[in-house]
């Protein structure tokens, strides 16, 4: 959308306010998909919820590509947003539930890899199709978004259903078959199946999910703070402003030519995609929390430098190079930490009976924050300058470091059921015990799953 906006404004004569609404509405509407995704995934399964996401998104992309006016464009954007809402909620839940503990972190980061790859391909398509007429270029840029969702349809004939969902549906033998394929040996698979069946039994005996959210226990409250908080901070630190409005940022730094603007965004997209590989390599080796520290501290430093660079009175070649470098650094630090981990953490910390709805709730918070940033960036930048806007993101990023220190637990190497025990123990001690101390309170044999 970032590059398509340039040509869309020329073709359809839409205003900057309409651009803000068009960009931001995707995130706001996607919360409907995320809310519906929690219920749908419990009803029809994780696998077929992904199918529904692909179909709805394809419809939206097709409508946008053929839109003759801003109103029709908005209708397509609404469909695309709902499809994305389903997708961002269900992907990490599905992967977390089907993955063995030892590789869950890196595997759950895969959606973030392909999200970043999609952004990079979007930037490249912006650049590649910018030579066409204004009426044609932006339509092709949006139409190519249909292609990836076709691959999802093909994958549905290969991938299995979540074993945890199957157990909840009393399809235990089918769940066992899948666990035998995804674990190292039969003993490990049987142990995991026993854990899941125990968790599913607790799920069937508990009160309604949403009533638990409205009146959370101390342990669930800790989970909600950690899971929803990290999702919101991921967006409030301004990543969508950098992704959607990177041409605006570079124009503010002094770049004027459209081709150069789009080439600079390709460089940012390449950096954002490349550094997600760092997270994939390290997330199950060094843990979630160390990566979050590096990520949030690095982002904070880059946001401060970006704000100072854009506030400089002289926007020469040095400023342009510095801004491109700092924006690239900002998205790199995002991709190696808070980007993937904010989706991983909610899918790990909540118990089976609450996981789908909790992931949906976290995705809703994420999408609301994303929409608020996307829909207000241009207006706020006009009021207090682009530099001033990024200084606000810098302040929020400082708060994200504090949040990680206070509320985010380390979940590396633990099964989903063991992570639930950590929070239950915190709840039993009514918050007096810090999450980092819980492992000392649990018997070693219990943590090892013996």
CSV table of C-alpha atoms in Angstrom, one decimal:
chain,number,residue,atom,x,y,z
A,1,UNK,CA,0.0,0.0,0.0
A,2,UNK,CA,2.9,2.4,0.8
A,3,UNK,CA,3.9,2.7,-2.9
A,4,UNK,CA,0.4,2.3,-4.3
A,5,UNK,CA,-0.8,5.4,-2.4
A,6,UNK,CA,1.4,7.6,-4.5
A,7,UNK,CA,-0.3,6.6,-7.8
A,8,UNK,CA,-3.7,6.1,-6.2
A,9,UNK,CA,-3.8,9.7,-5.2
A,10,UNK,CA,-3.0,10.8,-8.7
A,11,UNK,CA,-5.5,8.4,-10.3
A,12,UNK,CA,-8.5,8.7,-7.9
A,13,UNK,CA,-7.7,12.2,-6.6
A,14,UNK,CA,-8.1,11.1,-3.0
A,15,UNK,CA,-7.2,13.3,-0.1
A,16,UNK,CA,-4.6,12.8,2.7
A,17,UNK,CA,-7.4,12.2,5.2
A,18,UNK,CA,-8.8,9.5,2.8
A,19,UNK,CA,-5.3,8.0,2.6
A,20,UNK,CA,-5.1,7.8,6.4
A,21,UNK,CA,-8.6,6.1,6.6
A,22,UNK,CA,-7.8,3.7,3.8
A,23,UNK,CA,-4.5,2.7,5.4
A,24,UNK,CA,-5.7,2.5,9.0
A,25,UNK,CA,-9.0,0.9,8.4
A,26,UNK,CA,-7.3,-2.4,7.5
A,27,UNK,CA,-6.0,-2.8,11.1
A,28,UNK,CA,-9.3,-1.6,12.7
A,29,UNK,CA,-11.4,-4.0,10.7
A,30,UNK,CA,-9.0,-6.9,11.1
A,31,UNK,CA,-9.9,-6.9,14.8
A,32,UNK,CA,-13.4,-8.2,13.8
A,33,UNK,CA,-11.6,-11.1,12.0
A,34,UNK,CA,-9.4,-11.7,15.0
A,35,UNK,CA,-12.4,-11.8,17.4
A,36,UNK,CA,-14.3,-14.1,15.1
A,37,UNK,CA,-11.2,-16.2,14.6
A,38,UNK,CA,-11.1,-17.3,18.2
A,39,UNK,CA,-14.6,-18.6,18.1
A,40,UNK,CA,-14.3,-20.0,14.6
A,41,UNK,CA,-11.0,-21.8,15.4
A,42,UNK,CA,-12.6,-23.5,18.4
A,43,UNK,CA,-15.7,-24.5,16.3
A,44,UNK,CA,-14.3,-25.7,12.9
A,45,UNK,CA,-10.6,-26.1,13.8
A,46,UNK,CA,-7.3,-24.2,13.3
A,47,UNK,CA,-6.7,-25.6,9.8
A,48,UNK,CA,-10.1,-24.5,8.3
A,49,UNK,CA,-9.9,-21.1,9.9
A,50,UNK,CA,-6.8,-20.5,7.9
A,51,UNK,CA,-8.7,-21.5,4.8
A,52,UNK,CA,-11.4,-19.0,5.6
A,53,UNK,CA,-8.8,-16.3,6.1
A,54,UNK,CA,-7.4,-17.0,2.6
A,55,UNK,CA,-10.7,-16.9,0.9
A,56,UNK,CA,-11.9,-13.6,2.5
A,57,UNK,CA,-8.5,-11.9,1.8
A,58,UNK,CA,-8.6,-13.0,-1.9
A,59,UNK,CA,-12.0,-11.4,-2.2
A,60,UNK,CA,-10.7,-8.2,-0.7
A,61,UNK,CA,-7.6,-8.0,-2.9
A,62,UNK,CA,-9.7,-8.6,-6.1
A,63,UNK,CA,-12.2,-5.9,-5.2
A,64,UNK,CA,-9.4,-3.4,-4.4
A,65,UNK,CA,-7.6,-4.1,-7.7
A,66,UNK,CA,-10.8,-3.5,-9.7
A,67,UNK,CA,-12.1,-0.5,-7.7
A,68,UNK,CA,-13.3,2.4,-9.8
A,69,UNK,CA,-13.7,4.7,-6.8
A,70,UNK,CA,-12.6,5.4,-3.2
A,71,UNK,CA,-15.9,3.8,-1.9
A,72,UNK,CA,-15.3,0.5,-3.7
A,73,UNK,CA,-11.7,0.6,-2.7
A,74,UNK,CA,-12.8,0.8,1.0
A,75,UNK,CA,-15.1,-2.2,0.6
A,76,UNK,CA,-12.2,-4.3,-0.7
A,77,UNK,CA,-10.0,-3.0,2.1
A,78,UNK,CA,-12.7,-4.1,4.6
A,79,UNK,CA,-12.7,-7.7,3.3
A,80,UNK,CA,-8.9,-7.8,3.3
A,81,UNK,CA,-8.8,-6.5,6.9
A,82,UNK,CA,-11.2,-9.3,8.1
A,83,UNK,CA,-9.1,-11.9,6.3
A,84,UNK,CA,-5.9,-10.6,7.8
A,85,UNK,CA,-7.6,-10.6,11.2
A,86,UNK,CA,-8.3,-14.3,10.9
A,87,UNK,CA,-4.8,-14.9,9.7
A,88,UNK,CA,-2.8,-13.0,12.3
A,89,UNK,CA,-4.7,-14.7,15.1
A,90,UNK,CA,-4.7,-18.3,14.0
A,91,UNK,CA,-1.2,-18.8,12.5
A,92,UNK,CA,0.8,-18.5,15.8
A,93,UNK,CA,-1.8,-20.5,17.7
A,94,UNK,CA,-1.7,-23.3,15.2
A,95,UNK,CA,2.1,-23.4,15.0
A,96,UNK,CA,2.5,-23.3,18.8
A,97,UNK,CA,0.1,-26.1,19.3
A,98,UNK,CA,1.6,-28.4,16.7
A,99,UNK,CA,5.3,-27.7,17.4
A,100,UNK,CA,7.6,-29.6,19.8
A,101,UNK,CA,8.8,-27.5,22.8
A,102,UNK,CA,12.4,-27.4,21.7
A,103,UNK,CA,11.6,-25.7,18.3
A,104,UNK,CA,8.3,-23.9,19.2
A,105,UNK,CA,10.0,-20.4,19.3
A,106,UNK,CA,11.6,-20.5,15.9
A,107,UNK,CA,8.7,-22.2,14.2
A,108,UNK,CA,6.2,-19.7,15.7
A,109,UNK,CA,8.3,-16.9,14.3
A,110,UNK,CA,7.7,-18.2,10.7
A,111,UNK,CA,4.5,-16.1,10.2
A,112,UNK,CA,6.7,-13.1,11.0
A,113,UNK,CA,9.2,-14.2,8.3
A,114,UNK,CA,6.6,-14.4,5.7
A,115,UNK,CA,4.9,-11.2,6.9
A,116,UNK,CA,8.2,-9.4,6.3
A,117,UNK,CA,8.8,-11.2,3.0
A,118,UNK,CA,5.3,-10.0,1.9
A,119,UNK,CA,6.2,-6.5,2.9
A,120,UNK,CA,9.5,-6.7,0.9
A,121,UNK,CA,7.7,-8.2,-2.1
A,122,UNK,CA,5.2,-5.4,-1.8
A,123,UNK,CA,8.0,-2.8,-1.9
A,124,UNK,CA,9.6,-4.5,-4.8
A,125,UNK,CA,6.3,-4.7,-6.7
A,126,UNK,CA,5.8,-1.0,-6.0
A,127,UNK,CA,9.2,-0.3,-7.6
A,128,UNK,CA,8.7,-2.8,-10.5
A,129,UNK,CA,5.3,-1.5,-11.5
A,130,UNK,CA,5.9,2.2,-11.0
A,131,UNK,CA,6.7,2.6,-14.7
A,132,UNK,CA,3.1,1.9,-15.7
A,133,UNK,CA,0.5,4.6,-16.0
A,134,UNK,CA,-1.1,5.8,-12.7
A,135,UNK,CA,-4.4,4.1,-13.5
A,136,UNK,CA,-2.7,0.7,-14.0
A,137,UNK,CA,0.3,0.6,-11.6
A,138,UNK,CA,-1.5,0.7,-8.2
A,139,UNK,CA,-4.0,-1.9,-9.4
A,140,UNK,CA,-1.3,-4.4,-10.3
A,141,UNK,CA,0.5,-3.6,-7.0
A,142,UNK,CA,-2.6,-4.6,-5.0
A,143,UNK,CA,-3.7,-7.5,-7.3
A,144,UNK,CA,-0.4,-9.5,-6.7
A,145,UNK,CA,-1.5,-9.9,-3.1
A,146,UNK,CA,-3.9,-12.6,-4.3
A,147,UNK,CA,-1.1,-14.9,-5.2
A,148,UNK,CA,0.3,-15.9,-1.8
A,149,UNK,CA,-3.2,-16.8,-0.4
A,150,UNK,CA,-3.5,-19.3,-3.3
A,151,UNK,CA,-0.5,-21.2,-1.8
A,152,UNK,CA,-2.4,-21.4,1.5
A,153,UNK,CA,-5.2,-23.2,-0.3
A,154,UNK,CA,-2.7,-25.7,-1.7
A,155,UNK,CA,-1.0,-26.2,1.7
A,156,UNK,CA,-4.4,-27.1,3.4
A,157,UNK,CA,-4.2,-30.5,1.5
A,158,UNK,CA,-0.9,-31.2,3.3
A,159,UNK,CA,-0.9,-29.8,6.8
A,160,UNK,CA,-2.6,-31.7,9.7
A,161,UNK,CA,-5.1,-30.3,12.2
A,162,UNK,CA,-3.8,-29.1,15.6
A,163,UNK,CA,-3.6,-32.1,18.0
A,164,UNK,CA,-4.8,-30.0,20.9
A,165,UNK,CA,-8.0,-29.0,19.0
A,166,UNK,CA,-8.5,-32.7,18.1
A,167,UNK,CA,-8.3,-33.8,21.7
A,168,UNK,CA,-10.8,-31.1,22.6
A,169,UNK,CA,-13.1,-32.7,20.0
A,170,UNK,CA,-12.4,-36.2,21.5
A,171,UNK,CA,-10.5,-37.3,18.4
A,172,UNK,CA,-7.6,-38.7,20.5
A,173,UNK,CA,-6.3,-41.3,18.1
A,174,UNK,CA,-6.0,-38.8,15.3
A,175,UNK,CA,-4.2,-36.4,17.7
A,176,UNK,CA,-1.8,-39.3,18.6
A,177,UNK,CA,-1.0,-39.9,15.0
A,178,UNK,CA,0.0,-36.3,14.5
A,179,UNK,CA,2.1,-36.1,17.6
A,180,UNK,CA,4.0,-39.2,16.5
A,181,UNK,CA,4.9,-37.3,13.4
A,182,UNK,CA,5.9,-34.1,15.1
A,183,UNK,CA,7.9,-35.4,18.1
A,184,UNK,CA,11.2,-37.2,18.4
A,185,UNK,CA,10.0,-40.6,19.6
A,186,UNK,CA,6.9,-42.4,20.7
A,187,UNK,CA,7.5,-41.8,24.5
A,188,UNK,CA,7.7,-38.1,23.9
A,189,UNK,CA,4.5,-38.2,21.8
A,190,UNK,CA,2.6,-40.1,24.5
A,191,UNK,CA,3.8,-37.8,27.2
A,192,UNK,CA,2.7,-34.8,25.2
A,193,UNK,CA,-0.7,-36.4,24.6
A,194,UNK,CA,-1.2,-37.1,28.3
A,195,UNK,CA,-0.4,-33.4,29.1
A,196,UNK,CA,-2.9,-32.3,26.4
A,197,UNK,CA,-5.6,-34.6,27.6
A,198,UNK,CA,-5.2,-33.4,31.1
A,199,UNK,CA,-5.4,-29.7,30.0
A,200,UNK,CA,-8.4,-30.5,27.8
A,201,UNK,CA,-10.1,-32.1,30.8
A,202,UNK,CA,-9.6,-29.0,32.8
A,203,UNK,CA,-10.9,-27.0,29.9
A,204,UNK,CA,-14.2,-29.0,29.8
A,205,UNK,CA,-14.8,-28.5,33.5
A,206,UNK,CA,-14.1,-24.8,33.7
A,207,UNK,CA,-16.5,-21.9,33.4
A,208,UNK,CA,-17.2,-20.0,30.2
A,209,UNK,CA,-14.1,-18.5,28.6
A,210,UNK,CA,-15.2,-14.8,28.4
A,211,UNK,CA,-16.4,-14.8,32.0
A,212,UNK,CA,-12.9,-15.8,33.0
A,213,UNK,CA,-11.5,-12.8,31.1
A,214,UNK,CA,-14.0,-10.4,32.7
A,215,UNK,CA,-13.1,-11.7,36.2
A,216,UNK,CA,-9.6,-13.1,35.9
A,217,UNK,CA,-7.8,-15.0,38.5
A,218,UNK,CA,-4.4,-13.6,39.7
A,219,UNK,CA,-2.6,-16.0,37.3
A,220,UNK,CA,-4.8,-15.1,34.4
A,221,UNK,CA,-4.4,-11.4,35.1
A,222,UNK,CA,-0.6,-11.8,34.8
A,223,UNK,CA,-1.1,-13.7,31.5
A,224,UNK,CA,-3.3,-10.9,30.2
A,225,UNK,CA,-1.0,-8.2,31.1
A,226,UNK,CA,2.0,-9.9,29.5
A,227,UNK,CA,0.2,-11.2,26.4
A,228,UNK,CA,-1.9,-8.1,25.6
A,229,UNK,CA,0.7,-5.6,26.7
A,230,UNK,CA,3.4,-6.9,24.4
A,231,UNK,CA,1.0,-7.0,21.5
A,232,UNK,CA,0.1,-3.4,22.0
A,233,UNK,CA,3.7,-2.2,22.5
A,234,UNK,CA,4.6,-3.9,19.2
A,235,UNK,CA,2.4,-1.4,17.3
A,236,UNK,CA,2.5,1.7,19.6
A,237,UNK,CA,6.3,2.0,19.0
A,238,UNK,CA,5.5,3.0,15.4
A,239,UNK,CA,6.3,0.1,13.2
A,240,UNK,CA,3.3,0.6,10.9
A,241,UNK,CA,4.2,4.3,10.5
A,242,UNK,CA,7.6,3.2,9.2
A,243,UNK,CA,6.2,0.5,7.0
A,244,UNK,CA,3.2,2.4,5.5
A,245,UNK,CA,4.7,5.8,5.3
A,246,UNK,CA,8.3,5.2,4.6
A,247,UNK,CA,8.1,7.3,1.4
A,248,UNK,CA,6.8,10.2,3.5
A,249,UNK,CA,9.7,9.8,6.0
A,250,UNK,CA,12.2,9.8,3.2
A,251,UNK,CA,10.6,12.7,1.5
A,252,UNK,CA,10.8,14.6,4.8
A,253,UNK,CA,14.6,13.8,4.8
A,254,UNK,CA,15.0,15.4,1.4
A,255,UNK,CA,14.3,12.7,-1.3
A,256,UNK,CA,12.0,14.0,-4.0
A,257,UNK,CA,12.0,11.6,-6.9
A,258,UNK,CA,9.4,8.8,-6.8
A,259,UNK,CA,11.8,6.2,-8.1
A,260,UNK,CA,14.4,7.0,-5.4
A,261,UNK,CA,11.7,7.0,-2.7
A,262,UNK,CA,10.5,3.5,-3.7
A,263,UNK,CA,14.1,2.2,-4.0
A,264,UNK,CA,14.8,3.4,-0.4
A,265,UNK,CA,11.7,1.6,0.8
A,266,UNK,CA,13.0,-1.6,-0.9
A,267,UNK,CA,16.2,-1.3,1.1
A,268,UNK,CA,14.1,-1.0,4.3
A,269,UNK,CA,12.0,-4.0,3.4
A,270,UNK,CA,15.1,-6.1,2.7
A,271,UNK,CA,16.6,-5.2,6.0
A,272,UNK,CA,13.3,-5.9,7.9
A,273,UNK,CA,13.0,-9.3,6.2
A,274,UNK,CA,16.7,-10.3,6.7
A,275,UNK,CA,16.8,-9.7,10.4
A,276,UNK,CA,13.9,-11.9,11.2
A,277,UNK,CA,16.3,-14.7,10.4
A,278,UNK,CA,18.3,-13.6,13.4
A,279,UNK,CA,15.2,-14.2,15.6
A,280,UNK,CA,14.7,-17.6,14.0
A,281,UNK,CA,18.3,-18.6,14.8
A,282,UNK,CA,18.4,-17.2,18.4
A,283,UNK,CA,14.9,-17.4,19.9
A,284,UNK,CA,15.2,-21.0,21.1
A,285,UNK,CA,18.9,-20.6,21.9
A,286,UNK,CA,19.2,-17.4,24.0
A,287,UNK,CA,15.5,-17.1,24.9
A,288,UNK,CA,12.6,-14.6,24.4
A,289,UNK,CA,13.5,-12.0,27.0
A,290,UNK,CA,17.2,-11.3,26.0
A,291,UNK,CA,16.0,-10.8,22.4
A,292,UNK,CA,13.2,-8.5,23.6
A,293,UNK,CA,15.8,-6.4,25.5
A,294,UNK,CA,18.1,-6.1,22.5
A,295,UNK,CA,15.1,-5.3,20.3
A,296,UNK,CA,13.4,-2.6,22.4
A,297,UNK,CA,16.6,-0.9,23.4
A,298,UNK,CA,17.8,-0.8,19.8
A,299,UNK,CA,14.5,0.5,18.5
A,300,UNK,CA,14.5,3.2,21.2
A,301,UNK,CA,18.0,4.4,20.2
A,302,UNK,CA,17.0,4.4,16.5
A,303,UNK,CA,13.8,6.4,17.1
A,304,UNK,CA,15.7,9.0,19.1
A,305,UNK,CA,18.3,9.4,16.3
A,306,UNK,CA,15.6,9.5,13.6
A,307,UNK,CA,13.7,12.2,15.5
A,308,UNK,CA,16.8,14.3,15.9
A,309,UNK,CA,17.9,13.8,12.3
A,310,UNK,CA,14.5,14.8,10.9
A,311,UNK,CA,14.4,17.9,13.1
A,312,UNK,CA,17.7,19.1,11.7
A,313,UNK,CA,17.4,22.4,9.7
A,314,UNK,CA,19.7,21.1,7.0
A,315,UNK,CA,18.3,18.2,5.0
A,316,UNK,CA,21.3,17.4,2.8
A,317,UNK,CA,22.8,14.2,1.5
A,318,UNK,CA,24.2,13.3,4.9
A,319,UNK,CA,20.7,13.5,6.5
A,320,UNK,CA,19.2,11.4,3.8
A,321,UNK,CA,21.8,8.6,4.3
A,322,UNK,CA,21.5,8.8,8.1
A,323,UNK,CA,17.6,8.6,7.9
A,324,UNK,CA,17.7,5.6,5.6
A,325,UNK,CA,20.3,3.9,7.8
A,326,UNK,CA,18.4,4.6,11.1
A,327,UNK,CA,15.0,3.5,9.7
A,328,UNK,CA,16.6,0.3,8.4
A,329,UNK,CA,18.2,-0.1,11.9
A,330,UNK,CA,14.8,0.4,13.5
A,331,UNK,CA,13.0,-2.2,11.5
A,332,UNK,CA,16.0,-4.6,11.9
A,333,UNK,CA,15.7,-4.4,15.7
A,334,UNK,CA,12.0,-4.8,15.5
A,335,UNK,CA,12.3,-7.9,13.3
A,336,UNK,CA,14.8,-9.7,15.6
A,337,UNK,CA,12.7,-9.3,18.8
A,338,UNK,CA,9.4,-7.7,19.5
A,339,UNK,CA,8.1,-8.4,16.0
A,340,UNK,CA,7.9,-12.2,16.2
A,341,UNK,CA,7.9,-12.6,20.0
A,342,UNK,CA,4.7,-10.5,20.4
A,343,UNK,CA,2.9,-13.2,18.4
A,344,UNK,CA,4.7,-16.1,20.0
A,345,UNK,CA,4.2,-15.1,23.6
A,346,UNK,CA,0.3,-15.1,23.7
A,347,UNK,CA,0.2,-18.4,22.0
A,348,UNK,CA,2.5,-19.9,24.7
A,349,UNK,CA,1.4,-18.5,28.0
A,350,UNK,CA,-2.4,-19.1,28.0
A,351,UNK,CA,-3.9,-22.4,28.9
A,352,UNK,CA,-5.6,-24.6,26.3
A,353,UNK,CA,-9.1,-23.7,27.3
A,354,UNK,CA,-8.4,-20.0,26.8
A,355,UNK,CA,-5.7,-20.0,24.1
A,356,UNK,CA,-7.7,-19.3,20.9
A,357,UNK,CA,-9.8,-16.5,22.5
A,358,UNK,CA,-6.8,-15.0,24.3
A,359,UNK,CA,-4.8,-15.0,21.1
A,360,UNK,CA,-7.8,-13.3,19.4
A,361,UNK,CA,-8.0,-10.7,22.2
A,362,UNK,CA,-4.3,-10.0,21.8
A,363,UNK,CA,-4.6,-9.6,18.1
A,364,UNK,CA,-7.5,-7.2,18.6
A,365,UNK,CA,-5.3,-5.0,20.8
A,366,UNK,CA,-2.5,-5.2,18.3
A,367,UNK,CA,-4.8,-4.3,15.4
A,368,UNK,CA,-6.4,-1.4,17.3
A,369,UNK,CA,-3.0,0.1,18.1
A,370,UNK,CA,-1.9,-0.5,14.5
A,371,UNK,CA,-5.0,1.3,13.2
A,372,UNK,CA,-4.6,4.2,15.5
A,373,UNK,CA,-1.0,4.7,14.4
A,374,UNK,CA,-1.8,4.3,10.7
A,375,UNK,CA,-4.9,6.5,10.8
A,376,UNK,CA,-3.3,9.4,12.7
A,377,UNK,CA,0.3,9.5,11.5
A,378,UNK,CA,-0.1,12.1,8.7
A,379,UNK,CA,-2.4,14.3,10.8
A,380,UNK,CA,-0.1,14.2,13.8
A,381,UNK,CA,2.9,14.8,11.6
A,382,UNK,CA,1.2,17.9,10.1
A,383,UNK,CA,0.5,19.2,13.6
A,384,UNK,CA,3.9,18.5,15.3
A,385,UNK,CA,6.2,17.5,12.3
A,386,UNK,CA,7.4,14.0,11.4
A,387,UNK,CA,10.3,14.4,13.8
A,388,UNK,CA,7.9,15.2,16.7
A,389,UNK,CA,5.8,12.2,15.9
A,390,UNK,CA,8.8,9.9,16.0
A,391,UNK,CA,9.9,11.4,19.3
A,392,UNK,CA,6.5,10.3,20.7
A,393,UNK,CA,7.3,6.8,19.4
A,394,UNK,CA,10.7,7.1,21.2
A,395,UNK,CA,9.0,7.8,24.5
A,396,UNK,CA,6.6,4.8,24.1
A,397,UNK,CA,9.6,2.6,23.2
A,398,UNK,CA,11.3,3.6,26.5
A,399,UNK,CA,8.1,2.4,28.3
A,400,UNK,CA,8.3,-0.9,26.3
A,401,UNK,CA,11.7,-1.7,27.8
A,402,UNK,CA,10.3,-1.2,31.3
A,403,UNK,CA,7.3,-3.4,30.4
A,404,UNK,CA,9.5,-6.2,29.2
A,405,UNK,CA,11.5,-6.1,32.5
A,406,UNK,CA,8.5,-6.1,34.7
A,407,UNK,CA,5.9,-8.4,33.1
A,408,UNK,CA,7.4,-10.7,30.4
A,409,UNK,CA,8.5,-14.2,31.6
A,410,UNK,CA,11.0,-16.4,30.0
A,411,UNK,CA,9.3,-19.4,28.3
A,412,UNK,CA,12.3,-20.9,26.4
A,413,UNK,CA,12.3,-24.7,26.4
A,414,UNK,CA,9.1,-25.3,28.4
A,415,UNK,CA,6.0,-27.1,27.2
A,416,UNK,CA,2.8,-25.1,27.0
A,417,UNK,CA,1.5,-27.0,30.0
A,418,UNK,CA,4.7,-26.2,32.0
A,419,UNK,CA,4.3,-22.5,31.2
A,420,UNK,CA,0.8,-22.6,32.5
A,421,UNK,CA,2.2,-23.9,35.8
A,422,UNK,CA,4.5,-20.9,36.1
A,423,UNK,CA,1.6,-18.5,36.0
A,424,UNK,CA,-0.5,-20.7,38.3
A,425,UNK,CA,2.2,-20.6,40.9
A,426,UNK,CA,2.5,-16.8,40.6
A,427,UNK,CA,-1.3,-16.6,41.1
A,428,UNK,CA,-1.1,-18.8,44.2
A,429,UNK,CA,1.4,-16.4,45.8
A,430,UNK,CA,-0.9,-13.4,44.9
A,431,UNK,CA,1.7,-11.6,42.9
A,432,UNK,CA,4.3,-11.5,45.6
A,433,UNK,CA,6.6,-13.8,43.6
A,434,UNK,CA,8.3,-12.4,40.5
A,435,UNK,CA,8.0,-14.5,37.3
A,436,UNK,CA,11.8,-14.9,37.2
A,437,UNK,CA,11.6,-16.6,40.6
A,438,UNK,CA,9.0,-19.2,39.8
A,439,UNK,CA,11.3,-21.8,38.5
A,440,UNK,CA,12.9,-22.0,41.9
A,441,UNK,CA,9.5,-22.7,43.5
A,442,UNK,CA,8.5,-25.5,41.2
A,443,UNK,CA,10.1,-29.0,41.7
A,444,UNK,CA,12.8,-29.7,39.2
A,445,UNK,CA,11.1,-32.9,38.1
A,446,UNK,CA,7.9,-31.0,37.4
A,447,UNK,CA,9.6,-28.5,35.1
A,448,UNK,CA,11.3,-31.3,33.2
A,449,UNK,CA,8.0,-33.0,32.7
A,450,UNK,CA,8.9,-36.1,34.6
